[in-house]
Amino acid sequence: TERRKGHDEL
Amino acid sequence: MNLFRLLGDLSHLASIFILIHKIQTTRSCRGISFQTQALYVTVFVARYIDLFFRWISLYNFFMKIFFIASSVYILYLMKYRYRPTHDPSIDTFKVEYLVGPAVVLSLIFNYKFEFTEILWTFSIYLEAVAILPQLFMLQRTGEAETITTHYLAALGAYRALYIPNWIYRYFTEDVVDPIAIVAGLVQTGLYLDFFYVYFTKVLQGQKFELPA
């Protein structure tokens, strides 16, 4: 499991 | 994109249309907290600053533009168009108590100590509590127009739907976003009391009234 890097959610 | 996130976003969109519809048909912003709406503008501007340097998708782009534009439009309606219908004397929550801790927390708990990254984190923490002035106002007056409760229910459903979205993404994409998840759980939690009254009263056709 990795931390999400880009913020792709609103 | 998964179904939960899409439904969450659509619910968020719906909440804004309901709010604008309420203000325009009743020609009044009675019962709506200006402070909460101002906090949402702050949230969107801080978070969607990445419009300038990060491309995600056409969907993402238009949604961001919509959320910034509509929240500013709502402030305009409240501040100018229907100003006399807003009663600041019942909208008295101290927003400093929300903005201050959100700034401090975002400086401590973030993924990367960079300006735009801290702004993103700040927006996540601030959004989690931005509804409090509105709920506080509801608590004070003890009642709400039905249309206002539909607005709040759609807004609460939006964050609630993001929770299954995170669970789904954990299993399908193997990614977690602890900051968004913790803040999202807090945000959804704040709506629990409201949802209880909404389901037991408003959806049964009764007026939204809090016990004295």
Short mmCIF file of C-alpha atoms in Angstrom, two decimals:
data_model
loop_
_atom_site.label_atom_id
_atom_site.label_comp_id
_atom_site.label_asym_id
_atom_site.label_seq_id
_atom_site.Cartn_x
_atom_site.Cartn_y
_atom_site.Cartn_z
CA THR A 1 0.00 0.00 0.00
CA GLU A 2 1.37 3.41 -0.91
CA ARG A 3 0.30 6.87 -0.03
CA ARG A 4 -1.47 8.60 -2.85
CA LYS A 5 0.82 11.20 -4.36
CA GLY A 6 -1.36 13.18 -6.73
CA HIS A 7 -4.61 14.62 -5.45
CA ASP A 8 -7.10 13.40 -7.98
CA GLU A 9 -10.24 13.67 -5.87
CA LEU A 10 -12.47 16.70 -5.48
CA MET B 1 -13.31 6.91 -10.96
CA ASN B 2 -15.74 4.58 -9.27
CA LEU B 3 -19.46 4.67 -8.68
CA PHE B 4 -19.19 5.88 -5.06
CA ARG B 5 -17.02 8.83 -5.97
CA LEU B 6 -19.20 9.73 -8.93
CA LEU B 7 -22.36 9.58 -6.82
CA GLY B 8 -20.59 11.60 -4.13
CA ASP B 9 -19.62 14.30 -6.62
CA LEU B 10 -23.10 14.35 -8.13
CA SER B 11 -24.56 14.69 -4.66
CA HIS B 12 -22.22 17.62 -4.06
CA LEU B 13 -23.34 19.21 -7.32
CA ALA B 14 -26.97 18.60 -6.40
CA SER B 15 -26.51 20.26 -3.00
CA ILE B 16 -25.28 23.44 -4.67
CA PHE B 17 -28.16 23.50 -7.15
CA ILE B 18 -30.61 22.96 -4.28
CA LEU B 19 -29.09 25.85 -2.34
CA ILE B 20 -29.18 28.25 -5.30
CA HIS B 21 -32.73 27.13 -6.07
CA LYS B 22 -33.76 27.75 -2.45
CA ILE B 23 -32.27 31.26 -2.43
CA GLN B 24 -33.79 32.22 -5.77
CA THR B 25 -37.29 30.79 -5.34
CA THR B 26 -37.78 32.05 -1.78
CA ARG B 27 -35.82 35.20 -2.69
CA SER B 28 -34.13 34.80 0.66
CA CYS B 29 -31.07 33.32 2.26
CA ARG B 30 -32.78 32.93 5.59
CA GLY B 31 -31.46 29.95 7.49
CA ILE B 32 -28.21 29.79 5.53
CA SER B 33 -24.94 30.54 7.29
CA PHE B 34 -22.87 33.08 5.40
CA GLN B 35 -19.85 31.99 7.39
CA THR B 36 -20.12 28.39 6.24
CA GLN B 37 -20.50 29.53 2.62
CA ALA B 38 -17.46 31.81 2.96
CA LEU B 39 -15.48 28.89 4.37
CA TYR B 40 -16.38 26.79 1.34
CA VAL B 41 -15.01 29.48 -1.00
CA THR B 42 -11.79 29.40 1.04
CA VAL B 43 -11.71 25.60 0.83
CA PHE B 44 -12.20 25.48 -2.94
CA VAL B 45 -9.75 28.25 -3.74
CA ALA B 46 -7.05 26.74 -1.51
CA ARG B 47 -7.52 23.23 -2.87
CA TYR B 48 -8.10 23.94 -6.54
CA ILE B 49 -5.10 26.23 -6.92
CA ASP B 50 -3.66 23.13 -8.60
CA LEU B 51 -5.77 24.02 -11.64
CA PHE B 52 -2.74 26.11 -12.60
CA PHE B 53 -0.15 23.34 -12.49
CA ARG B 54 -1.76 19.90 -12.42
CA TRP B 55 -3.91 18.37 -15.13
CA ILE B 56 -6.04 15.42 -14.06
CA SER B 57 -8.98 15.15 -16.43
CA LEU B 58 -11.61 17.16 -18.19
CA TYR B 59 -14.14 15.99 -15.58
CA ASN B 60 -11.89 17.11 -12.75
CA PHE B 61 -11.18 20.44 -14.45
CA PHE B 62 -14.81 21.40 -15.01
CA MET B 63 -15.91 20.27 -11.57
CA LYS B 64 -13.25 22.43 -9.93
CA ILE B 65 -14.24 25.46 -12.00
CA PHE B 66 -17.87 24.83 -11.13
CA PHE B 67 -17.27 24.55 -7.39
CA ILE B 68 -15.21 27.73 -7.25
CA ALA B 69 -17.62 29.71 -9.44
CA SER B 70 -20.82 28.52 -7.76
CA SER B 71 -19.52 29.10 -4.25
CA VAL B 72 -18.47 32.65 -5.14
CA TYR B 73 -21.88 33.19 -6.77
CA ILE B 74 -23.63 32.05 -3.58
CA LEU B 75 -21.59 34.53 -1.55
CA TYR B 76 -22.57 37.24 -4.01
CA LEU B 77 -26.26 36.33 -3.65
CA MET B 78 -26.00 36.44 0.12
CA LYS B 79 -23.85 39.53 0.40
CA TYR B 80 -25.48 41.75 -2.25
CA ARG B 81 -28.59 40.43 -3.96
CA TYR B 82 -30.46 39.15 -0.92
CA ARG B 83 -28.48 40.89 1.76
CA PRO B 84 -31.48 42.12 3.78
CA THR B 85 -32.71 38.54 4.22
CA HIS B 86 -29.55 37.48 6.01
CA ASP B 87 -29.54 37.91 9.77
CA PRO B 88 -25.95 38.11 11.05
CA SER B 89 -27.14 38.09 14.66
CA ILE B 90 -27.88 34.35 14.50
CA ASP B 91 -24.80 33.53 12.40
CA THR B 92 -22.31 34.08 15.19
CA PHE B 93 -20.01 31.09 15.19
CA LYS B 94 -16.40 32.20 15.60
CA VAL B 95 -14.75 31.02 12.36
CA GLU B 96 -11.30 31.79 13.81
CA TYR B 97 -11.75 28.69 15.94
CA LEU B 98 -11.96 26.65 12.74
CA VAL B 99 -9.46 28.43 10.50
CA GLY B 100 -6.77 28.71 13.20
CA PRO B 101 -6.57 25.00 14.06
CA ALA B 102 -6.84 24.06 10.35
CA VAL B 103 -3.77 26.24 9.63
CA VAL B 104 -1.81 24.80 12.55
CA LEU B 105 -2.76 21.18 11.81
CA SER B 106 -1.89 21.54 8.13
CA LEU B 107 1.57 22.86 9.07
CA ILE B 108 2.15 19.83 11.32
CA PHE B 109 0.37 16.97 9.59
CA ASN B 110 0.97 17.09 5.85
CA TYR B 111 2.53 14.86 3.20
CA LYS B 112 5.15 17.36 2.16
CA PHE B 113 6.19 20.74 3.52
CA GLU B 114 5.50 22.69 0.35
CA PHE B 115 3.27 25.71 -0.08
CA THR B 116 0.63 24.20 -2.38
CA GLU B 117 0.70 20.90 -0.54
CA ILE B 118 0.03 22.69 2.76
CA LEU B 119 -2.79 24.65 1.10
CA TRP B 120 -4.32 21.36 -0.03
CA THR B 121 -4.01 19.91 3.48
CA PHE B 122 -5.44 23.10 5.02
CA SER B 123 -8.44 22.86 2.66
CA ILE B 124 -9.07 19.27 3.68
CA TYR B 125 -9.02 20.09 7.42
CA LEU B 126 -11.09 23.24 6.94
CA GLU B 127 -13.71 21.48 4.83
CA ALA B 128 -14.12 18.87 7.56
CA VAL B 129 -15.45 21.51 9.96
CA ALA B 130 -16.78 24.18 7.58
CA ILE B 131 -20.37 23.06 8.14
CA LEU B 132 -20.21 23.84 11.87
CA PRO B 133 -21.42 27.49 11.66
CA GLN B 134 -24.40 26.22 9.64
CA LEU B 135 -25.21 23.42 12.10
CA PHE B 136 -24.70 25.84 14.99
CA MET B 137 -27.23 28.20 13.40
CA LEU B 138 -29.68 25.34 12.96
CA GLN B 139 -29.20 24.40 16.59
CA ARG B 140 -29.87 27.99 17.66
CA THR B 141 -33.05 28.46 15.66
CA GLY B 142 -34.17 24.87 16.31
CA GLU B 143 -35.88 24.55 12.95
CA ALA B 144 -35.21 24.75 9.22
CA GLU B 145 -37.07 25.08 5.95
CA THR B 146 -37.43 21.67 4.29
CA ILE B 147 -35.45 22.76 1.23
CA THR B 148 -32.54 23.79 3.45
CA THR B 149 -32.53 20.32 5.02
CA HIS B 150 -32.40 18.74 1.53
CA TYR B 151 -29.38 20.91 0.82
CA LEU B 152 -27.65 19.73 4.00
CA ALA B 153 -28.56 16.10 3.37
CA ALA B 154 -27.07 16.19 -0.15
CA LEU B 155 -23.95 17.89 1.18
CA GLY B 156 -23.57 15.30 3.95
CA ALA B 157 -24.19 12.43 1.51
CA TYR B 158 -21.33 13.70 -0.62
CA ARG B 159 -18.70 13.11 2.06
CA ALA B 160 -20.40 9.97 3.31
CA LEU B 161 -20.16 8.48 -0.21
CA TYR B 162 -16.46 9.22 -0.32
CA ILE B 163 -15.93 6.66 2.47
CA PRO B 164 -16.91 3.57 0.41
CA ASN B 165 -14.91 5.18 -2.42
CA TRP B 166 -11.76 5.09 -0.25
CA ILE B 167 -12.42 1.50 0.77
CA TYR B 168 -12.91 0.58 -2.88
CA ARG B 169 -9.73 2.37 -3.92
CA TYR B 170 -7.78 0.65 -1.17
CA PHE B 171 -8.68 -2.75 -2.61
CA THR B 172 -8.55 -1.94 -6.31
CA GLU B 173 -5.69 0.57 -6.50
CA ASP B 174 -3.83 -0.23 -3.29
CA VAL B 175 -3.59 3.42 -2.30
CA VAL B 176 -4.67 5.22 0.85
CA ASP B 177 -4.84 8.91 1.64
CA PRO B 178 -4.84 9.01 5.45
CA ILE B 179 -5.29 12.80 5.67
CA ALA B 180 -8.37 12.78 3.44
CA ILE B 181 -9.77 9.70 5.18
CA VAL B 182 -9.42 10.94 8.76
CA ALA B 183 -10.80 14.39 7.87
CA GLY B 184 -13.58 12.78 5.82
CA LEU B 185 -14.63 10.58 8.72
CA VAL B 186 -14.74 13.60 11.03
CA GLN B 187 -16.73 15.57 8.47
CA THR B 188 -19.27 12.79 7.98
CA GLY B 189 -19.50 12.30 11.74
CA LEU B 190 -20.60 15.91 12.19
CA TYR B 191 -23.72 15.15 10.14
CA LEU B 192 -24.89 12.16 12.18
CA ASP B 193 -27.24 14.11 14.46
CA PHE B 194 -28.62 16.00 11.49
CA PHE B 195 -29.14 12.81 9.48
CA TYR B 196 -31.00 11.25 12.38
CA VAL B 197 -33.56 14.08 12.45
CA TYR B 198 -33.65 14.24 8.64
CA PHE B 199 -34.52 10.56 8.26
CA THR B 200 -36.92 10.34 11.18
CA LYS B 201 -38.73 13.62 10.51
CA VAL B 202 -38.22 15.32 7.14
CA LEU B 203 -38.40 12.14 5.05
CA GLN B 204 -41.57 11.20 6.95
CA GLY B 205 -43.13 14.44 5.78
CA GLN B 206 -42.69 16.39 8.99
CA LYS B 207 -41.01 19.73 9.50
CA PHE B 208 -37.41 19.80 10.64
CA GLU B 209 -37.66 20.74 14.29
CA LEU B 210 -35.26 20.06 17.08
CA PRO B 211 -36.61 19.09 20.49
CA ALA B 212 -36.72 22.16 22.71
#
